[in-house]
């Protein structure tokens, strides 16, 4: 039997829960004002009818309604402030509360039974209801309110419900800074893990959202959102930041941040006017890392130019790959130029003596570290393509000891990985500049963990030349993850600035120059730039080290078995021919021995024959290297002879030697265990910085001659 379906069966609601909730909110939003308008009319008229016959009661009721309305308005205002609602929303709520209170109070006193009072009520009430409807439909909610805003969507979609947005401000330059508070045990780390998802949800590029955490309250987070790239067009270099000023007077300007602020560097640590880069007042060596074409050399050239237009600073540039190509336009800014690996290794070894001399000078003046006006020039050292020299022990030692004596080292490298730079040496670079990288995660090699945690990610390779993150060097921590870009500076402009700066620069101080010794005397430097169209080297006055004197040939070394062995390796051997020749030689020897088994001058000797003693005037056979007693020297005289020869080598420009070149001297020492004595003397010279092991691939067993052993009374 067919079942009859009732026409009045319950209708099924096919809307989602969100749609149903939105519908209920719409009833409250748009129906609420009309309900208050009509309900208020009934309440006011009823109160008037009941109290009109008793004037005293009517007056008390009016006062009560007014007081209640005032209290309600104050309560609503308090709740709005606590909820961080916009000022416009707070004003709307106050207008509604005051108007409703006034209408009910007046309606209670005068009544609404007349046409005039009822018409006035309905007209004012309807106007207020319509105004509320328009507000609800058209007003764009502020960032502080959760409903229907982007933050509300982020809360629900990527899990930011426990991170409350407190305040958001725009600087008008494409940057929004928001204050966020972590609630109910939420942490900044949880927020950081959601930044990639937030970046995607807001349709921004990687690295555009960064954050910092308050040092005193870990629940307070500052989020920085860069919604537009204002660095795309770049900024022209405005010229030297402080022409003619002391290097320790004020910071140097390198470029601009994406929010328009100037990127300033505090290189000496102590500045008379540090501005916003006071930092910890310590020198912080820096690694500049970036792929080829990322803009490192341009940034370094600006730093060199800034230094070349100041006083109390000397510039040293090490570039073993392509100095003229990279720095030809500012080559006259450098007080010393080093362009080969051998001189670079020698420089780092010589720096041991330089640092010691500068330290003693500062100590004599009662100074714990370099300061402006102390009498020493600050040393600004640029090490380009640092992979060429960053594996030496002397390099790491310089980084450890240079800071307090007034020196800053910039190691420029494409990848600061362990196979390119010693990890201990890398750790002695507290500061870092991360230019574009193929893998933005490699910024961890040069930037502090705080910058990486905040969202620094320079993964743009060489697509954005000059873009970088900079940390240390006095820069505030909240700027470490803010993208910056170096100034656009053309080569002729920088060259002209350096040329003008030659009139104000301070010559290298005597203490440092003397400590460098022959390395300074024979240094390479230039007095003019090399620009496009110039003849290579025109206008330059480089001084090159004198060619080392050719050492005397060692008879014992004229024959080199290794060389013969290497030559023999190239000869093709025929096994059959070799066997035949061996057979022939063996047969020849057999025939000779058969004819005369003991040929020669000693054929009269036999086992039974007694050998006569040699005559007194017969020559005595000596082993090679042995020294006659009358030619032996005391240890003091031997040491003096060795030092004198080394001193003559230094004067002749010879800077490398092999120990065998001194065999004829140390073997003459009148002491048992001459070799041990020589090894002890050699170790002493190593400790004193007179000589150093040659660390080059072709220099195994050789030593670099750093300075004369006769200096400083040795």
XYZ file of C-alpha atoms in Angstrom:
714
model
C 0.000 0.000 0.000
C 1.427 3.291 -1.035
C 2.523 5.545 1.755
C 1.078 9.024 1.642
C 3.619 11.733 2.180
C 2.312 14.712 4.073
C 2.510 17.994 2.191
C 3.401 19.643 5.439
C 6.490 17.454 5.958
C 9.486 19.317 7.401
C 11.621 21.040 4.770
C 15.287 19.923 4.688
C 17.861 22.776 5.058
C 20.671 22.082 2.573
C 22.884 24.984 3.699
C 26.228 24.406 5.394
C 26.759 25.191 9.070
C 28.793 28.272 8.139
C 25.978 29.520 5.894
C 23.406 28.892 8.622
C 25.581 30.711 11.173
C 26.047 33.595 8.753
C 22.273 33.770 8.262
C 21.673 33.936 12.016
C 24.266 36.714 12.338
C 22.534 38.627 9.539
C 19.193 38.450 11.440
C 20.885 39.890 14.510
C 22.851 42.488 12.539
C 19.936 43.817 10.504
C 16.955 42.877 12.712
C 18.455 43.993 16.007
C 18.244 47.779 15.408
C 14.574 47.529 14.359
C 13.771 45.382 17.386
C 15.330 47.990 19.690
C 13.457 50.773 17.865
C 10.034 49.144 18.238
C 10.677 47.612 21.657
C 12.019 50.885 23.015
C 8.854 52.666 21.919
C 6.678 50.186 23.840
C 8.874 50.363 26.960
C 8.923 54.178 26.988
C 5.158 54.561 26.506
C 4.361 51.903 29.126
C 6.626 53.579 31.685
C 5.060 56.952 30.942
C 1.504 55.662 31.428
C 2.403 54.019 34.754
C 4.390 56.938 36.195
C 2.714 60.027 34.678
C 0.291 60.390 37.621
C 3.192 60.529 40.101
C 5.649 63.285 39.095
C 8.210 62.308 41.742
C 8.294 58.701 40.540
C 8.551 59.887 36.940
C 11.531 62.088 37.774
C 13.319 59.267 39.624
C 12.634 56.891 36.727
C 14.090 59.394 34.269
C 17.241 59.760 36.389
C 17.515 55.984 36.693
C 17.225 55.485 32.944
C 19.835 58.177 32.250
C 22.260 56.671 34.781
C 21.735 53.176 33.429
C 22.368 54.397 29.894
C 25.563 56.172 30.923
C 26.838 53.056 32.686
C 25.970 50.934 29.656
C 27.834 53.315 27.321
C 30.928 53.205 29.550
C 30.809 49.400 29.721
C 30.544 49.097 25.927
C 33.480 51.481 25.495
C 35.568 49.394 27.904
C 34.793 46.189 26.006
C 35.655 47.844 22.683
C 39.064 48.931 23.972
C 39.779 45.496 25.368
C 38.868 43.916 22.023
C 41.178 46.404 20.209
C 38.376 47.598 17.941
C 38.896 50.500 15.590
C 38.128 54.036 16.659
C 35.259 54.291 14.139
C 33.606 51.172 15.562
C 33.897 52.521 19.097
C 32.282 55.801 18.004
C 29.360 53.913 16.393
C 28.716 51.918 19.544
C 28.749 55.075 21.684
C 26.343 56.873 19.342
C 23.910 53.933 19.476
C 24.097 53.683 23.276
C 23.667 57.420 23.921
C 20.874 57.845 21.344
C 18.894 54.866 22.651
C 19.259 56.055 26.265
C 18.157 59.583 25.377
C 15.153 58.348 23.357
C 13.854 56.003 26.074
C 14.368 58.626 28.795
C 12.570 61.382 26.852
C 9.801 58.985 25.773
C 9.209 58.005 29.398
C 8.953 61.640 30.487
C 6.779 63.114 27.698
C 5.025 59.977 26.394
C 4.503 58.817 22.825
C 0.698 58.983 22.548
C 0.644 62.157 20.469
C 1.278 62.162 16.755
C 4.223 64.546 17.075
C 6.141 62.490 19.646
C 5.423 59.175 17.919
C 6.443 60.621 14.552
C 9.663 62.010 15.999
C 10.497 58.635 17.595
C 9.859 56.654 14.438
C 11.747 59.120 12.231
C 14.836 59.223 14.451
C 14.726 55.479 15.135
C 14.346 54.538 11.473
C 17.225 56.828 10.483
C 19.486 55.235 13.108
C 18.513 51.720 11.951
C 19.265 52.531 8.312
C 22.617 54.058 9.301
C 23.541 50.852 11.140
C 22.552 48.765 8.107
C 24.758 50.813 5.802
C 27.649 50.601 8.256
C 27.368 46.813 8.514
C 27.202 46.409 4.745
C 29.871 48.859 3.621
C 32.356 49.391 6.434
C 35.635 47.483 5.951
C 36.579 46.009 9.257
C 39.901 47.035 10.743
C 42.826 44.675 11.041
C 42.279 44.417 14.759
C 38.867 42.745 14.366
C 38.708 39.065 13.672
C 35.452 38.752 11.741
C 35.683 38.142 7.992
C 39.231 39.598 7.826
C 42.388 38.054 6.411
C 43.704 37.387 9.893
C 40.544 35.431 10.748
C 41.083 33.307 7.647
C 44.714 32.762 8.618
C 43.610 31.711 12.090
C 41.282 29.063 10.741
C 43.320 27.928 7.741
C 46.888 27.716 9.059
C 46.400 27.528 12.804
C 47.052 30.984 14.261
C 44.178 30.982 16.727
C 46.580 31.307 19.684
C 48.447 34.246 18.150
C 46.373 37.401 18.546
C 46.931 40.356 16.244
C 47.154 43.430 18.468
C 48.093 46.249 16.122
C 49.131 46.719 12.506
C 50.667 49.827 10.966
C 51.896 50.666 7.479
C 54.810 53.025 6.866
C 53.415 54.039 3.504
C 56.414 52.477 1.735
C 55.127 48.974 1.197
C 55.913 47.715 4.707
C 53.389 46.631 7.336
C 54.548 46.082 10.915
C 52.188 44.119 13.157
C 52.314 43.438 16.888
C 51.270 39.903 17.794
C 50.770 38.332 21.205
C 51.054 34.585 21.759
C 48.193 33.361 23.968
C 47.628 30.264 26.112
C 51.198 28.989 26.032
C 51.750 29.494 22.312
C 55.353 30.253 21.323
C 57.228 32.344 18.787
C 58.710 29.156 17.315
C 55.222 27.895 16.486
C 54.512 31.207 14.792
C 57.784 31.011 12.817
C 56.908 27.537 11.530
C 53.719 28.950 10.038
C 55.388 31.846 8.214
C 55.845 29.882 4.930
C 52.142 28.977 4.924
C 51.241 32.564 5.795
C 53.427 33.837 2.944
C 51.619 31.567 0.520
C 48.174 32.497 1.855
C 48.939 36.210 1.451
C 50.419 35.587 -2.024
C 53.824 37.069 -1.188
C 57.352 36.081 -2.167
C 59.573 33.954 0.052
C 61.375 36.016 2.656
C 58.807 38.844 2.543
C 57.509 38.000 6.032
C 59.957 38.164 8.936
C 59.559 38.353 12.672
C 61.428 39.243 15.848
C 60.718 38.349 19.466
C 60.811 40.741 22.408
C 63.861 40.094 24.591
C 61.909 40.648 27.814
C 58.626 38.938 26.904
C 58.733 35.893 24.615
C 54.984 36.135 23.977
C 55.337 39.480 22.177
C 56.159 39.103 18.490
C 56.748 41.781 15.879
C 55.836 40.625 12.375
C 57.127 42.551 9.391
C 55.421 42.139 6.008
C 56.929 43.636 2.859
C 54.073 43.798 0.378
C 55.977 45.580 -2.407
C 59.566 45.571 -3.697
C 60.632 49.206 -3.532
C 64.277 48.305 -4.198
C 63.647 47.200 -7.770
C 64.660 50.529 -9.319
C 67.619 50.930 -6.965
C 69.122 54.095 -5.512
C 71.994 56.105 -6.937
C 75.069 56.386 -4.735
C 74.808 59.826 -3.059
C 78.573 60.186 -2.671
C 80.876 59.768 0.344
C 78.899 59.791 3.579
C 81.448 61.942 5.446
C 84.210 63.211 3.168
C 87.323 64.157 5.133
C 85.980 62.940 8.481
C 87.817 60.431 10.629
C 87.063 56.768 10.055
C 86.065 56.565 13.714
C 83.709 59.546 13.574
C 80.549 58.095 12.035
C 79.300 54.990 10.187
C 79.596 54.432 6.456
C 76.547 54.172 4.201
C 76.293 51.120 1.958
C 72.732 51.203 0.592
C 69.025 51.252 1.468
C 66.650 48.884 3.232
C 63.391 47.954 1.556
C 61.514 50.251 3.953
C 63.584 53.241 2.831
C 66.003 53.400 5.765
C 69.749 53.736 5.113
C 71.962 50.667 5.531
C 74.792 51.862 7.788
C 77.861 49.937 8.963
C 79.941 50.466 12.088
C 83.294 48.922 11.177
C 85.681 50.291 13.877
C 83.281 49.350 16.680
C 83.887 52.631 18.506
C 82.441 55.710 16.777
C 82.217 59.285 18.015
C 78.735 59.495 16.478
C 77.419 55.933 16.088
C 73.881 57.050 15.187
C 71.653 53.939 15.089
C 74.519 51.421 14.699
C 76.241 51.667 18.056
C 76.212 47.899 18.554
C 78.488 46.358 21.154
C 81.402 48.715 20.361
C 83.536 45.837 19.071
C 85.089 45.187 15.678
C 83.223 42.366 13.921
C 84.945 40.752 10.949
C 82.531 39.972 8.135
C 81.965 37.287 5.509
C 80.290 38.518 2.320
C 78.759 35.484 0.604
C 76.989 35.360 -2.729
C 77.039 33.653 -6.098
C 78.949 35.086 -9.027
C 77.090 38.200 -10.200
C 75.236 38.769 -6.916
C 76.853 42.194 -6.429
C 79.478 41.517 -3.746
C 82.294 43.343 -5.533
C 80.183 46.467 -6.101
C 79.317 46.572 -2.415
C 82.958 46.019 -1.472
C 84.024 48.822 -3.837
C 81.655 51.223 -2.078
C 83.166 50.260 1.280
C 86.678 50.824 -0.117
C 85.649 54.204 -1.548
C 84.082 55.293 1.731
C 87.316 54.441 3.553
C 89.436 56.193 0.916
C 87.612 59.476 1.589
C 88.230 59.389 5.350
C 91.244 59.955 7.603
C 92.908 57.540 10.059
C 92.360 54.467 7.906
C 94.527 52.413 5.555
C 93.100 50.040 2.951
C 94.668 46.719 1.974
C 93.149 44.676 -0.864
C 93.920 40.990 -1.427
C 92.682 39.625 -4.740
C 94.567 36.671 -6.173
C 92.176 36.137 -9.087
C 91.335 39.339 -10.984
C 92.267 42.460 -9.058
C 92.309 44.833 -12.030
C 88.942 43.639 -13.292
C 87.290 43.924 -9.887
C 89.053 46.909 -8.334
C 90.918 48.634 -11.157
C 88.692 51.715 -10.901
C 89.463 52.128 -7.177
C 92.929 50.583 -7.124
C 94.443 53.893 -5.967
C 92.392 53.581 -2.766
C 94.583 50.731 -1.521
C 97.763 51.398 0.434
C 98.863 47.851 -0.374
C 97.721 45.479 -3.121
C 98.346 41.722 -3.030
C 97.584 39.798 -6.199
C 99.115 36.319 -5.820
C 98.695 33.498 -3.345
C 102.346 33.432 -2.334
C 102.292 37.086 -1.247
C 98.916 36.537 0.423
C 100.330 33.735 2.585
C 103.350 35.879 3.370
C 101.051 38.776 4.309
C 99.112 36.723 6.846
C 102.336 35.434 8.396
C 103.760 38.953 8.578
C 100.552 40.177 10.247
C 101.656 38.297 13.376
C 104.495 40.812 13.750
C 102.260 43.747 12.788
C 99.570 42.874 15.330
C 102.179 42.427 18.039
C 103.743 45.829 17.307
C 100.361 47.596 17.224
C 99.315 45.901 20.460
C 102.481 47.031 22.209
C 101.922 50.583 20.956
C 98.351 50.685 22.313
C 99.420 49.114 25.613
C 102.097 51.791 26.048
C 99.330 54.393 25.775
C 97.156 52.568 28.315
C 94.559 51.548 25.721
C 92.825 48.169 25.701
C 91.801 48.573 22.055
C 92.011 50.936 19.114
C 90.171 54.242 19.323
C 90.012 57.319 17.079
C 93.000 59.612 17.514
C 95.257 56.980 19.105
C 97.998 57.476 16.504
C 97.459 54.259 14.542
C 95.524 53.997 11.308
C 92.602 51.598 11.346
C 93.341 48.710 8.965
C 90.520 47.892 6.543
C 91.416 44.654 4.759
C 89.362 43.334 1.837
C 89.987 39.676 0.997
C 88.359 38.978 -2.371
C 87.832 35.346 -3.463
C 88.776 34.230 0.035
C 88.772 30.561 -0.978
C 92.253 31.209 -2.413
C 93.751 31.755 1.048
C 91.128 30.899 3.679
C 92.585 27.477 4.525
C 95.832 28.683 6.100
C 96.550 28.623 9.821
C 97.989 32.154 9.719
C 94.713 33.475 8.254
C 92.719 32.136 11.200
C 95.235 33.561 13.668
C 94.930 37.031 12.140
C 91.137 36.920 12.536
C 91.508 35.991 16.212
C 93.978 38.714 17.140
C 93.442 41.644 14.770
C 90.267 43.169 16.228
C 91.561 44.858 19.376
C 94.556 46.389 17.583
C 92.330 48.231 15.124
C 91.583 46.151 12.066
C 88.527 44.856 10.190
C 88.651 41.967 7.730
C 86.080 41.351 5.005
C 86.277 37.858 3.518
C 84.381 37.800 0.223
C 83.508 34.314 -1.014
C 80.914 32.547 -3.158
C 80.212 29.693 -0.743
C 81.455 29.787 2.850
C 81.238 26.012 3.249
C 83.816 23.971 5.158
C 85.590 22.893 1.977
C 86.132 26.542 0.997
C 86.800 28.141 4.384
C 88.041 26.683 7.638
C 85.102 26.448 10.054
C 87.094 27.944 12.944
C 88.098 30.889 10.772
C 84.476 31.296 9.684
C 83.344 31.436 13.307
C 85.738 34.349 13.843
C 83.557 36.440 11.503
C 80.743 37.567 13.852
C 79.166 39.677 11.101
C 77.800 38.617 7.749
C 76.435 39.959 4.480
C 74.352 37.435 2.542
C 73.944 38.401 -1.102
C 71.983 36.251 -3.548
C 72.495 32.482 -3.214
C 71.380 29.558 -5.336
C 70.135 27.940 -2.131
C 68.881 30.552 0.303
C 69.384 28.116 3.184
C 73.170 28.546 2.786
C 72.789 31.969 4.403
C 73.174 30.090 7.692
C 76.929 29.996 7.027
C 77.272 33.783 7.377
C 74.164 35.099 9.149
C 73.453 34.629 12.882
C 70.762 32.095 13.869
C 68.515 34.979 14.928
C 68.430 36.282 11.350
C 67.688 32.841 9.915
C 64.957 32.196 12.493
C 63.439 35.587 11.684
C 63.018 34.540 8.047
C 66.103 35.780 6.149
C 66.240 33.803 2.896
C 68.381 35.265 0.056
C 67.436 32.620 -2.489
C 67.375 34.952 -5.494
C 70.874 33.946 -6.771
C 72.137 36.629 -9.194
C 68.693 37.715 -10.374
C 68.767 40.700 -7.995
C 72.313 42.114 -7.989
C 73.110 44.105 -4.874
C 70.267 42.710 -2.740
C 71.474 41.430 0.620
C 70.851 40.796 4.290
C 73.369 42.366 6.685
C 73.944 41.389 10.324
C 76.432 42.566 12.922
C 78.633 45.651 12.414
C 76.460 47.589 14.861
C 73.192 46.858 13.034
C 70.219 46.358 15.361
C 69.007 42.764 15.566
C 65.529 43.617 14.301
C 67.129 44.740 11.002
C 69.093 41.530 10.367
C 66.250 39.951 8.389
C 65.283 43.102 6.471
C 66.249 43.034 2.802
C 68.561 45.813 1.643
C 70.270 46.793 -1.585
C 73.627 48.441 -2.161
C 73.713 51.767 -3.937
C 73.996 51.860 -7.720
C 77.472 53.280 -8.253
C 79.197 53.533 -11.630
C 82.942 52.992 -11.811
C 83.978 56.518 -12.936
C 82.057 58.087 -10.042
C 83.764 55.882 -7.469
C 87.133 56.505 -9.121
C 86.624 60.271 -8.935
C 85.690 60.079 -5.253
C 88.832 58.082 -4.447
C 90.972 60.543 -6.402
C 89.510 63.444 -4.435
C 90.061 61.540 -1.201
C 93.808 61.320 -1.814
C 94.012 64.911 -0.556
C 92.631 64.034 2.878
C 93.830 60.487 3.545
C 96.242 59.767 6.371
C 99.464 57.963 5.356
C 100.180 54.606 6.964
C 101.467 55.103 10.508
C 105.162 54.431 11.142
C 104.547 51.657 13.698
C 102.590 49.523 11.249
C 104.812 50.288 8.255
C 107.962 49.275 10.155
C 106.305 46.094 11.396
C 105.441 45.099 7.822
C 109.124 45.440 6.972
C 110.111 44.433 3.451
C 106.496 43.555 2.632
C 105.638 47.255 3.007
C 108.819 48.581 1.419
C 108.340 46.425 -1.675
C 104.557 46.691 -1.785
C 102.463 47.300 -4.887
C 100.269 50.402 -4.924
C 98.740 52.775 -7.476
C 98.121 56.507 -7.720
C 95.547 56.580 -10.520
C 92.466 54.534 -11.444
C 92.165 52.135 -14.352
C 89.017 52.902 -16.317
C 87.594 51.782 -19.623
C 89.711 53.140 -22.460
C 92.844 53.576 -20.347
C 96.027 51.760 -21.246
C 96.597 48.931 -18.803
C 98.796 50.221 -16.026
C 98.985 53.819 -17.268
C 99.560 56.313 -14.519
C 100.431 53.610 -12.019
C 103.526 53.525 -9.898
C 103.695 50.036 -8.452
C 106.737 48.974 -6.505
C 107.482 45.307 -6.910
C 109.739 43.225 -4.653
C 113.268 42.820 -5.957
C 113.948 39.545 -7.688
C 115.457 37.100 -5.188
C 119.122 36.278 -5.616
C 119.707 32.916 -7.220
C 121.065 30.537 -4.566
C 124.418 28.867 -5.160
C 124.125 25.491 -6.798
C 124.389 22.598 -4.410
C 126.733 19.953 -5.813
C 124.857 17.264 -4.004
C 121.616 18.301 -5.647
C 122.785 18.561 -9.273
C 121.743 14.975 -9.854
C 118.104 14.382 -9.161
C 117.109 10.728 -9.135
C 113.441 11.670 -9.107
C 113.811 13.612 -12.360
C 115.552 10.645 -14.018
C 112.867 8.341 -12.732
C 110.165 10.578 -14.166
C 111.988 10.634 -17.524
C 112.309 6.844 -17.490
C 108.579 6.566 -16.953
C 108.053 7.969 -20.433
C 110.287 5.279 -22.121
C 108.540 2.287 -23.661
C 110.345 -0.979 -22.734
C 110.416 -4.014 -25.025
C 110.579 -7.117 -22.741
C 112.156 -9.314 -25.438
C 114.870 -6.765 -26.190
C 115.586 -6.282 -22.486
C 115.955 -10.059 -21.971
C 118.369 -10.347 -24.910
C 120.527 -7.422 -23.671
C 120.639 -8.899 -20.183
C 121.739 -12.229 -21.612
C 124.528 -10.596 -23.625
C 125.770 -8.609 -20.610
C 125.785 -11.679 -18.425
C 127.834 -13.601 -20.996
C 130.363 -10.758 -21.214
C 130.875 -10.699 -17.447
C 131.375 -14.447 -17.355
C 134.146 -14.216 -19.949
C 135.941 -11.351 -18.108
C 135.865 -13.119 -14.758
C 137.063 -16.371 -16.309
C 140.127 -14.627 -17.765
C 141.080 -12.660 -14.585
C 138.922 -13.105 -11.492
C 140.786 -10.311 -9.541
C 141.810 -7.679 -12.096
C 143.212 -4.295 -11.178
C 145.807 -2.792 -8.847
C 144.963 -5.153 -6.005
C 145.501 -8.477 -7.781
C 148.516 -9.199 -5.537
C 146.330 -9.279 -2.442
C 144.795 -12.351 -0.929
C 143.130 -13.336 2.297
C 146.491 -14.379 3.804
C 148.378 -11.215 2.737
C 148.908 -8.592 5.476
C 147.940 -5.026 4.439
C 150.458 -2.270 5.123
C 149.481 0.809 7.155
C 149.021 4.047 5.084
C 151.816 6.605 5.061
C 151.546 9.708 7.284
C 151.149 12.026 4.296
C 148.520 9.863 2.574
C 145.162 11.645 1.824
C 142.356 10.932 4.270
C 138.928 10.034 2.880
C 136.043 12.015 4.508
C 132.316 11.419 4.291
C 130.344 14.179 2.519
C 129.347 16.990 4.890
C 131.960 16.327 7.513
C 133.834 19.436 8.731
C 137.421 19.583 9.795
C 138.005 20.438 13.429
C 139.799 23.675 12.594
C 136.741 24.855 10.591
C 134.189 24.254 13.345
C 132.475 27.207 15.056
C 131.003 27.739 18.481
C 127.187 27.657 18.750
C 127.140 31.445 19.177
C 129.291 32.065 16.106
C 127.280 29.563 14.050
C 124.032 31.258 15.031
C 125.486 34.664 14.133
C 126.610 33.370 10.727
C 123.150 31.916 9.995
C 121.446 35.161 11.058
C 123.833 37.213 8.919
C 123.047 35.128 5.842
C 119.301 35.421 6.446
C 119.655 39.174 6.894
C 121.497 39.431 3.568
C 118.717 37.422 1.915
C 116.108 39.868 3.212
C 118.125 42.820 1.927
C 118.470 41.179 -1.485
C 114.702 40.554 -1.689
C 114.912 36.785 -1.235
C 111.818 35.659 0.689
C 111.960 31.860 0.517
C 114.646 29.255 1.163
C 115.269 25.559 1.649
C 117.078 24.311 4.778
C 119.853 22.765 2.652
C 120.915 26.303 1.721
C 122.209 26.643 5.287
C 123.819 23.193 5.555
C 127.319 24.612 5.097
C 126.807 26.725 8.242
C 124.893 24.663 10.786
C 127.039 21.558 10.114
C 130.069 23.524 11.356
C 128.723 23.925 14.889
C 131.178 22.507 17.400
C 128.574 20.581 19.311
C 127.510 16.976 19.536
C 124.173 16.503 17.798
C 124.525 19.358 15.319
C 121.256 18.467 13.576
C 119.321 18.636 16.853
C 120.885 22.025 17.563
C 119.830 23.274 14.118
C 116.268 21.986 14.587
C 115.986 23.815 17.917
C 117.219 27.043 16.321
C 114.763 26.594 13.445
C 111.855 26.151 15.880
C 112.926 29.298 17.699
C 112.865 31.237 14.432
C 109.385 29.866 13.712
C 108.105 30.935 17.136
C 109.619 34.415 16.756
C 107.916 34.914 13.402
C 111.201 35.223 11.514
C 110.393 32.289 9.252
C 107.230 30.337 8.466
C 106.520 27.078 6.712
C 105.721 27.423 3.037
C 102.152 26.062 2.820
C 101.932 26.150 -0.961
C 101.655 22.904 -2.904
C 105.009 23.452 -4.610
C 106.756 24.670 -1.461
C 106.839 21.486 0.614
C 109.926 21.516 2.856
C 110.642 25.199 2.163
C 110.288 28.190 4.470
C 109.124 31.756 3.928
C 111.537 34.379 5.220
C 109.237 36.868 6.946
C 111.777 39.320 8.365
C 115.436 39.662 9.241
C 116.448 37.791 12.426
C 118.655 40.776 13.300
C 115.594 43.006 13.845
C 114.611 43.801 17.436
C 118.010 42.778 18.711
C 117.753 39.067 17.853
